[in-house]
Amino acid sequence: MDPHLLKNLILRRRTRKPALFEDSSPTQETIRGLIEIARHAPNHHRTEPARFYLLDSRRIEQIAKLYGEVVAGDGSDPQLVERGRKKSIEWAKVPGLLVVTCLTDRTSDLVRKKPAVIEEDYATCCCICQNLLLLFEAEGIACKWSTGPVWEHPRFPDALGMENATHERVVALLFYGYSQQTPPNRSMLPLDRVLRTNEESAG
Ligand SMILES: Cc1cc2nc3c(=O)[nH]c(=O)nc-3n(C[C@H](O)[C@H](O)[C@H](O)COP(=O)(O)O)c2cc1C
């Protein structure tokens, strides 16, 4: 394998604004194929915690409506109501939405013996999400990982068709579609600010 391909993919991947996605979207069959690949991520105890919800436009609209209601709160603040209205319209327009959740049964023998499994399962799901983002990038599909807390809405589990609302939490709402955007450069901390090597600590 050419190592430059993966390096370039990682460096090129950027969050794109869903409001600027084109109307057309990749087929669900394409996304299904990418999910199948992305699932091959490290997973302590092989618990396979990730669940995927690939939504059609009707469900996207339902989820968008619920998010609008979450943002609007109890309706007493007109600014929040307006913000909720706008968010609802923005979300309803996205051509594609894949929700990734993490299902860890907290009453299981494994979790009782090893509570760290809860975090480890979440870590696995995050690895899968990054795999997905890179696969999207390779296919020319733009994406935004969102954690807009739509799951705070009591009707969210039903609207999503969640497998197990008690033990499942949302890891990512992946909005996807085609897009011509070129996001501005992203600056990072200098590597030496975040990397310590044995040489330095020895000195
Ligand atoms: C766990 C997680 C949650 C995120 N949630 C949001 C979000 O709710 N809204 C948003 O605009 N971007 C969200 N993002 C995208 C980040 O803001 C974005 O990755 C960051 O600005 C760096 O930009 P880049 O992805 O282009 O490198 C999220 C990213 C991650 C990893």
PDB file of C-alpha atoms and ligand atoms in Angstrom:
ATOM      1  CA  MET A   1       0.000   0.000   0.000  1.00  0.00           C
ATOM      2  CA  ASP A   2       1.187   3.520  -0.784  1.00  0.00           C
ATOM      3  CA  PRO A   3       1.576   5.189   2.662  1.00  0.00           C
ATOM      4  CA  HIS A   4       1.120   8.618   1.079  1.00  0.00           C
ATOM      5  CA  LEU A   5      -2.485   7.796   0.262  1.00  0.00           C
ATOM      6  CA  LEU A   6      -3.454   7.396   3.901  1.00  0.00           C
ATOM      7  CA  LYS A   7      -1.361  10.371   5.017  1.00  0.00           C
ATOM      8  CA  ASN A   8      -2.991  12.614   2.440  1.00  0.00           C
ATOM      9  CA  LEU A   9      -6.441  11.357   3.300  1.00  0.00           C
ATOM     10  CA  ILE A  10      -5.963  12.152   6.988  1.00  0.00           C
ATOM     11  CA  LEU A  11      -4.587  15.599   6.221  1.00  0.00           C
ATOM     12  CA  ARG A  12      -7.245  16.424   3.625  1.00  0.00           C
ATOM     13  CA  ARG A  13     -10.274  15.374   5.678  1.00  0.00           C
ATOM     14  CA  ARG A  14     -12.093  18.402   7.022  1.00  0.00           C
ATOM     15  CA  THR A  15     -15.472  19.141   8.506  1.00  0.00           C
ATOM     16  CA  ARG A  16     -17.788  20.638   5.887  1.00  0.00           C
ATOM     17  CA  LYS A  17     -20.870  22.757   6.564  1.00  0.00           C
ATOM     18  CA  PRO A  18     -24.044  20.753   5.802  1.00  0.00           C
ATOM     19  CA  ALA A  19     -25.836  23.977   4.825  1.00  0.00           C
ATOM     20  CA  LEU A  20     -23.555  24.034   1.757  1.00  0.00           C
ATOM     21  CA  PHE A  21     -24.103  20.416   0.721  1.00  0.00           C
ATOM     22  CA  GLU A  22     -25.561  19.807  -2.725  1.00  0.00           C
ATOM     23  CA  ASP A  23     -29.048  18.305  -3.017  1.00  0.00           C
ATOM     24  CA  SER A  24     -27.897  15.002  -4.464  1.00  0.00           C
ATOM     25  CA  SER A  25     -26.494  12.456  -2.077  1.00  0.00           C
ATOM     26  CA  PRO A  26     -24.555   9.175  -2.174  1.00  0.00           C
ATOM     27  CA  THR A  27     -26.806   6.114  -2.267  1.00  0.00           C
ATOM     28  CA  GLN A  28     -27.579   4.242   0.933  1.00  0.00           C
ATOM     29  CA  GLU A  29     -25.908   1.241  -0.708  1.00  0.00           C
ATOM     30  CA  THR A  30     -22.647   3.221  -0.943  1.00  0.00           C
ATOM     31  CA  ILE A  31     -22.845   4.250   2.710  1.00  0.00           C
ATOM     32  CA  ARG A  32     -23.701   0.696   3.717  1.00  0.00           C
ATOM     33  CA  GLY A  33     -20.524  -0.517   2.016  1.00  0.00           C
ATOM     34  CA  LEU A  34     -18.441   2.076   3.867  1.00  0.00           C
ATOM     35  CA  ILE A  35     -19.979   1.143   7.223  1.00  0.00           C
ATOM     36  CA  GLU A  36     -19.045  -2.481   6.586  1.00  0.00           C
ATOM     37  CA  ILE A  37     -15.402  -1.450   6.168  1.00  0.00           C
ATOM     38  CA  ALA A  38     -15.358   1.132   8.970  1.00  0.00           C
ATOM     39  CA  ARG A  39     -16.518  -1.428  11.537  1.00  0.00           C
ATOM     40  CA  HIS A  40     -13.082  -3.050  11.371  1.00  0.00           C
ATOM     41  CA  ALA A  41     -11.694  -0.990  14.244  1.00  0.00           C
ATOM     42  CA  PRO A  42      -9.866  -2.037  17.412  1.00  0.00           C
ATOM     43  CA  ASN A  43     -12.373  -3.294  19.988  1.00  0.00           C
ATOM     44  CA  HIS A  44     -11.326  -4.566  23.430  1.00  0.00           C
ATOM     45  CA  HIS A  45     -13.268  -7.715  24.407  1.00  0.00           C
ATOM     46  CA  ARG A  46     -14.774  -7.754  20.885  1.00  0.00           C
ATOM     47  CA  THR A  47     -18.041  -6.321  22.174  1.00  0.00           C
ATOM     48  CA  GLU A  48     -19.032  -4.744  18.828  1.00  0.00           C
ATOM     49  CA  PRO A  49     -20.791  -1.827  20.543  1.00  0.00           C
ATOM     50  CA  ALA A  50     -21.508   0.382  17.511  1.00  0.00           C
ATOM     51  CA  ARG A  51     -25.006   0.642  16.098  1.00  0.00           C
ATOM     52  CA  PHE A  52     -25.749   2.493  12.878  1.00  0.00           C
ATOM     53  CA  TYR A  53     -28.931   4.251  11.847  1.00  0.00           C
ATOM     54  CA  LEU A  54     -28.966   5.267   8.205  1.00  0.00           C
ATOM     55  CA  LEU A  55     -31.900   7.617   7.823  1.00  0.00           C
ATOM     56  CA  ASP A  56     -34.112   8.361   4.840  1.00  0.00           C
ATOM     57  CA  SER A  57     -35.400  11.876   4.186  1.00  0.00           C
ATOM     58  CA  ARG A  58     -38.595  11.309   6.176  1.00  0.00           C
ATOM     59  CA  ARG A  59     -36.643  10.304   9.274  1.00  0.00           C
ATOM     60  CA  ILE A  60     -34.144  13.113   8.791  1.00  0.00           C
ATOM     61  CA  GLU A  61     -37.069  15.550   8.879  1.00  0.00           C
ATOM     62  CA  GLN A  62     -38.386  13.962  12.074  1.00  0.00           C
ATOM     63  CA  ILE A  63     -34.988  14.176  13.775  1.00  0.00           C
ATOM     64  CA  ALA A  64     -34.601  17.789  12.566  1.00  0.00           C
ATOM     65  CA  LYS A  65     -37.970  18.694  14.075  1.00  0.00           C
ATOM     66  CA  LEU A  66     -37.008  17.144  17.402  1.00  0.00           C
ATOM     67  CA  TYR A  67     -33.707  19.026  17.432  1.00  0.00           C
ATOM     68  CA  GLY A  68     -35.539  22.284  16.777  1.00  0.00           C
ATOM     69  CA  GLU A  69     -37.687  21.534  19.811  1.00  0.00           C
ATOM     70  CA  VAL A  70     -34.655  20.731  21.981  1.00  0.00           C
ATOM     71  CA  VAL A  71     -32.983  24.012  21.021  1.00  0.00           C
ATOM     72  CA  ALA A  72     -36.197  25.989  21.581  1.00  0.00           C
ATOM     73  CA  GLY A  73     -36.431  24.610  25.135  1.00  0.00           C
ATOM     74  CA  ASP A  74     -39.626  25.467  26.974  1.00  0.00           C
ATOM     75  CA  GLY A  75     -40.467  28.159  24.410  1.00  0.00           C
ATOM     76  CA  SER A  76     -40.086  31.046  26.840  1.00  0.00           C
ATOM     77  CA  ASP A  77     -37.034  32.594  25.146  1.00  0.00           C
ATOM     78  CA  PRO A  78     -37.886  33.969  21.666  1.00  0.00           C
ATOM     79  CA  GLN A  79     -34.208  33.881  20.658  1.00  0.00           C
ATOM     80  CA  LEU A  80     -33.992  30.172  21.397  1.00  0.00           C
ATOM     81  CA  VAL A  81     -37.289  29.558  19.620  1.00  0.00           C
ATOM     82  CA  GLU A  82     -35.917  31.314  16.539  1.00  0.00           C
ATOM     83  CA  ARG A  83     -32.628  29.423  16.801  1.00  0.00           C
ATOM     84  CA  GLY A  84     -34.540  26.168  17.081  1.00  0.00           C
ATOM     85  CA  ARG A  85     -36.607  27.035  14.015  1.00  0.00           C
ATOM     86  CA  LYS A  86     -33.450  27.718  11.993  1.00  0.00           C
ATOM     87  CA  LYS A  87     -31.658  24.577  13.198  1.00  0.00           C
ATOM     88  CA  SER A  88     -34.678  22.488  12.348  1.00  0.00           C
ATOM     89  CA  ILE A  89     -34.746  23.843   8.785  1.00  0.00           C
ATOM     90  CA  GLU A  90     -30.962  23.407   8.418  1.00  0.00           C
ATOM     91  CA  TRP A  91     -31.029  19.785   9.596  1.00  0.00           C
ATOM     92  CA  ALA A  92     -34.112  18.872   7.563  1.00  0.00           C
ATOM     93  CA  LYS A  93     -32.310  19.931   4.387  1.00  0.00           C
ATOM     94  CA  VAL A  94     -29.282  17.654   4.770  1.00  0.00           C
ATOM     95  CA  PRO A  95     -29.156  15.049   2.021  1.00  0.00           C
ATOM     96  CA  GLY A  96     -27.808  12.291   4.282  1.00  0.00           C
ATOM     97  CA  LEU A  97     -27.643  11.472   7.975  1.00  0.00           C
ATOM     98  CA  LEU A  98     -26.004   8.485   9.620  1.00  0.00           C
ATOM     99  CA  VAL A  99     -26.336   8.227  13.401  1.00  0.00           C
ATOM    100  CA  VAL A 100     -23.715   6.159  15.204  1.00  0.00           C
ATOM    101  CA  THR A 101     -24.466   5.001  18.727  1.00  0.00           C
ATOM    102  CA  CYS A 102     -22.646   2.978  21.347  1.00  0.00           C
ATOM    103  CA  LEU A 103     -24.516   0.135  23.012  1.00  0.00           C
ATOM    104  CA  THR A 104     -22.968  -1.114  26.256  1.00  0.00           C
ATOM    105  CA  ASP A 105     -25.144  -3.115  28.593  1.00  0.00           C
ATOM    106  CA  ARG A 106     -24.202  -1.653  31.952  1.00  0.00           C
ATOM    107  CA  THR A 107     -25.802  -4.537  33.811  1.00  0.00           C
ATOM    108  CA  SER A 108     -23.730  -7.173  32.006  1.00  0.00           C
ATOM    109  CA  ASP A 109     -21.278  -9.410  33.869  1.00  0.00           C
ATOM    110  CA  LEU A 110     -18.463  -7.979  31.764  1.00  0.00           C
ATOM    111  CA  VAL A 111     -19.171  -4.373  32.780  1.00  0.00           C
ATOM    112  CA  ARG A 112     -19.641  -5.372  36.414  1.00  0.00           C
ATOM    113  CA  LYS A 113     -16.222  -6.971  36.368  1.00  0.00           C
ATOM    114  CA  LYS A 114     -14.583  -4.360  34.145  1.00  0.00           C
ATOM    115  CA  PRO A 115     -16.340  -0.975  34.260  1.00  0.00           C
ATOM    116  CA  ALA A 116     -13.696   0.422  31.881  1.00  0.00           C
ATOM    117  CA  VAL A 117     -15.547  -1.390  29.094  1.00  0.00           C
ATOM    118  CA  ILE A 118     -17.970   1.546  28.989  1.00  0.00           C
ATOM    119  CA  GLU A 119     -15.182   3.915  27.947  1.00  0.00           C
ATOM    120  CA  GLU A 120     -13.459   1.332  25.809  1.00  0.00           C
ATOM    121  CA  ASP A 121     -16.660   0.710  23.851  1.00  0.00           C
ATOM    122  CA  TYR A 122     -17.051   4.448  23.311  1.00  0.00           C
ATOM    123  CA  ALA A 123     -13.432   4.620  22.116  1.00  0.00           C
ATOM    124  CA  THR A 124     -14.127   1.854  19.608  1.00  0.00           C
ATOM    125  CA  CYS A 125     -17.131   3.753  18.282  1.00  0.00           C
ATOM    126  CA  CYS A 126     -15.011   6.898  17.870  1.00  0.00           C
ATOM    127  CA  CYS A 127     -12.414   4.893  15.914  1.00  0.00           C
ATOM    128  CA  ILE A 128     -15.214   3.658  13.672  1.00  0.00           C
ATOM    129  CA  CYS A 129     -16.440   7.211  13.147  1.00  0.00           C
ATOM    130  CA  GLN A 130     -12.982   8.385  12.095  1.00  0.00           C
ATOM    131  CA  ASN A 131     -12.751   5.383   9.766  1.00  0.00           C
ATOM    132  CA  LEU A 132     -16.050   6.512   8.261  1.00  0.00           C
ATOM    133  CA  LEU A 133     -14.881  10.110   7.861  1.00  0.00           C
ATOM    134  CA  LEU A 134     -11.743   8.944   6.057  1.00  0.00           C
ATOM    135  CA  LEU A 135     -13.696   6.577   3.837  1.00  0.00           C
ATOM    136  CA  PHE A 136     -16.138   9.392   3.037  1.00  0.00           C
ATOM    137  CA  GLU A 137     -13.218  11.642   2.157  1.00  0.00           C
ATOM    138  CA  ALA A 138     -11.759   8.984  -0.119  1.00  0.00           C
ATOM    139  CA  GLU A 139     -15.124   8.756  -1.917  1.00  0.00           C
ATOM    140  CA  GLY A 140     -15.435  12.535  -2.281  1.00  0.00           C
ATOM    141  CA  ILE A 141     -18.264  12.659   0.274  1.00  0.00           C
ATOM    142  CA  ALA A 142     -18.324  15.686   2.593  1.00  0.00           C
ATOM    143  CA  CYS A 143     -19.232  15.156   6.224  1.00  0.00           C
ATOM    144  CA  LYS A 144     -19.821  16.842   9.537  1.00  0.00           C
ATOM    145  CA  TRP A 145     -19.674  14.963  12.832  1.00  0.00           C
ATOM    146  CA  SER A 146     -22.213  16.648  15.073  1.00  0.00           C
ATOM    147  CA  THR A 147     -23.154  16.140  18.695  1.00  0.00           C
ATOM    148  CA  GLY A 148     -26.127  18.505  18.657  1.00  0.00           C
ATOM    149  CA  PRO A 149     -27.968  16.980  21.642  1.00  0.00           C
ATOM    150  CA  VAL A 150     -31.124  15.863  19.849  1.00  0.00           C
ATOM    151  CA  TRP A 151     -31.097  12.740  22.051  1.00  0.00           C
ATOM    152  CA  GLU A 152     -32.308  14.940  24.910  1.00  0.00           C
ATOM    153  CA  HIS A 153     -35.716  14.846  23.261  1.00  0.00           C
ATOM    154  CA  PRO A 154     -37.889  12.122  24.850  1.00  0.00           C
ATOM    155  CA  ARG A 155     -39.190  11.040  21.428  1.00  0.00           C
ATOM    156  CA  PHE A 156     -35.671  10.627  19.975  1.00  0.00           C
ATOM    157  CA  PRO A 157     -35.235   6.865  20.652  1.00  0.00           C
ATOM    158  CA  ASP A 158     -38.521   6.073  18.896  1.00  0.00           C
ATOM    159  CA  ALA A 159     -37.861   8.452  16.007  1.00  0.00           C
ATOM    160  CA  LEU A 160     -34.492   6.795  15.464  1.00  0.00           C
ATOM    161  CA  GLY A 161     -35.777   3.272  16.041  1.00  0.00           C
ATOM    162  CA  MET A 162     -33.110   2.777  18.689  1.00  0.00           C
ATOM    163  CA  GLU A 163     -32.323  -0.809  19.625  1.00  0.00           C
ATOM    164  CA  ASN A 164     -31.912  -0.213  23.362  1.00  0.00           C
ATOM    165  CA  ALA A 165     -32.601   3.300  24.631  1.00  0.00           C
ATOM    166  CA  THR A 166     -31.517   2.403  28.180  1.00  0.00           C
ATOM    167  CA  HIS A 167     -27.992   1.308  27.340  1.00  0.00           C
ATOM    168  CA  GLU A 168     -27.310   3.129  24.099  1.00  0.00           C
ATOM    169  CA  ARG A 169     -25.862   6.606  23.664  1.00  0.00           C
ATOM    170  CA  VAL A 170     -25.260   8.683  20.591  1.00  0.00           C
ATOM    171  CA  VAL A 171     -21.635   9.022  19.532  1.00  0.00           C
ATOM    172  CA  ALA A 172     -22.086  10.932  16.306  1.00  0.00           C
ATOM    173  CA  LEU A 173     -24.613  12.378  13.963  1.00  0.00           C
ATOM    174  CA  LEU A 174     -22.773  12.199  10.666  1.00  0.00           C
ATOM    175  CA  PHE A 175     -24.293  14.606   8.170  1.00  0.00           C
ATOM    176  CA  TYR A 176     -23.047  13.747   4.720  1.00  0.00           C
ATOM    177  CA  GLY A 177     -23.437  14.795   1.122  1.00  0.00           C
ATOM    178  CA  TYR A 178     -21.545  16.164  -1.826  1.00  0.00           C
ATOM    179  CA  SER A 179     -19.940  19.550  -1.515  1.00  0.00           C
ATOM    180  CA  GLN A 180     -17.559  21.879  -3.305  1.00  0.00           C
ATOM    181  CA  GLN A 181     -16.397  23.673  -0.145  1.00  0.00           C
ATOM    182  CA  THR A 182     -12.753  24.261   0.655  1.00  0.00           C
ATOM    183  CA  PRO A 183     -12.549  24.957   4.378  1.00  0.00           C
ATOM    184  CA  PRO A 184      -9.877  27.371   5.623  1.00  0.00           C
ATOM    185  CA  ASN A 185      -6.640  25.883   6.939  1.00  0.00           C
ATOM    186  CA  ARG A 186      -6.788  24.477  10.425  1.00  0.00           C
ATOM    187  CA  SER A 187      -3.933  25.435  12.699  1.00  0.00           C
ATOM    188  CA  MET A 188      -2.686  22.959  15.253  1.00  0.00           C
ATOM    189  CA  LEU A 189      -0.505  23.339  18.330  1.00  0.00           C
ATOM    190  CA  PRO A 190       3.196  22.826  17.537  1.00  0.00           C
ATOM    191  CA  LEU A 191       3.993  19.133  17.896  1.00  0.00           C
ATOM    192  CA  ASP A 192       6.654  19.834  20.525  1.00  0.00           C
ATOM    193  CA  ARG A 193       3.958  21.374  22.728  1.00  0.00           C
ATOM    194  CA  VAL A 194       2.113  18.070  22.919  1.00  0.00           C
ATOM    195  CA  LEU A 195       4.838  15.472  22.391  1.00  0.00           C
ATOM    196  CA  ARG A 196       7.377  14.499  25.026  1.00  0.00           C
ATOM    197  CA  THR A 197      10.104  12.110  24.087  1.00  0.00           C
ATOM    198  CA  ASN A 198      12.355   9.969  26.264  1.00  0.00           C
ATOM    199  CA  GLU A 199      15.307  12.103  25.233  1.00  0.00           C
ATOM    200  CA  GLU A 200      13.789  15.245  26.816  1.00  0.00           C
ATOM    201  CA  SER A 201      12.672  13.586  30.030  1.00  0.00           C
ATOM    202  CA  ALA A 202      16.118  12.002  30.399  1.00  0.00           C
ATOM    203  CA  GLY A 203      17.712  15.443  30.025  1.00  0.00           C
TER     204      GLY A 203
HETATM  205  C1  LIG B   1     -16.988  14.314  19.082  1.00  0.00           C
HETATM  206  C2  LIG B   1     -17.150  15.457  18.123  1.00  0.00           C
HETATM  207  C3  LIG B   1     -18.265  16.242  18.196  1.00  0.00           C
HETATM  208  C4  LIG B   1     -18.469  17.305  17.300  1.00  0.00           C
HETATM  209  N1  LIG B   1     -19.615  18.030  17.376  1.00  0.00           N
HETATM  210  C5  LIG B   1     -19.790  19.063  16.551  1.00  0.00           C
HETATM  211  C6  LIG B   1     -20.994  19.830  16.616  1.00  0.00           C
HETATM  212  O1  LIG B   1     -21.896  19.524  17.394  1.00  0.00           O
HETATM  213  N2  LIG B   1     -21.116  20.892  15.776  1.00  0.00           N
HETATM  214  C7  LIG B   1     -20.124  21.226  14.898  1.00  0.00           C
HETATM  215  O2  LIG B   1     -20.275  22.203  14.176  1.00  0.00           O
HETATM  216  N3  LIG B   1     -18.996  20.484  14.767  1.00  0.00           N
HETATM  217  C8  LIG B   1     -18.809  19.423  15.576  1.00  0.00           C
HETATM  218  N4  LIG B   1     -17.676  18.658  15.462  1.00  0.00           N
HETATM  219  C9  LIG B   1     -16.681  18.974  14.412  1.00  0.00           C
HETATM  220  C10 LIG B   1     -15.524  19.763  14.996  1.00  0.00           C
HETATM  221  O3  LIG B   1     -15.967  21.062  15.332  1.00  0.00           O
HETATM  222  C11 LIG B   1     -14.376  19.803  13.976  1.00  0.00           C
HETATM  223  O4  LIG B   1     -13.861  18.492  13.866  1.00  0.00           O
HETATM  224  C12 LIG B   1     -13.268  20.757  14.399  1.00  0.00           C
HETATM  225  O5  LIG B   1     -13.676  22.064  14.250  1.00  0.00           O
HETATM  226  C13 LIG B   1     -11.976  20.541  13.624  1.00  0.00           C
HETATM  227  O6  LIG B   1     -12.191  20.760  12.249  1.00  0.00           O
HETATM  228  P1  LIG B   1     -11.870  19.641  11.144  1.00  0.00           P
HETATM  229  O7  LIG B   1     -12.780  18.471  11.405  1.00  0.00           O
HETATM  230  O8  LIG B   1     -12.170  20.321   9.839  1.00  0.00           O
HETATM  231  O9  LIG B   1     -10.443  19.255  11.264  1.00  0.00           O
HETATM  232  C14 LIG B   1     -17.479  17.591  16.321  1.00  0.00           C
HETATM  233  C15 LIG B   1     -16.333  16.761  16.238  1.00  0.00           C
HETATM  234  C16 LIG B   1     -16.176  15.698  17.125  1.00  0.00           C
HETATM  235  C17 LIG B   1     -14.962  14.822  17.007  1.00  0.00           C
END
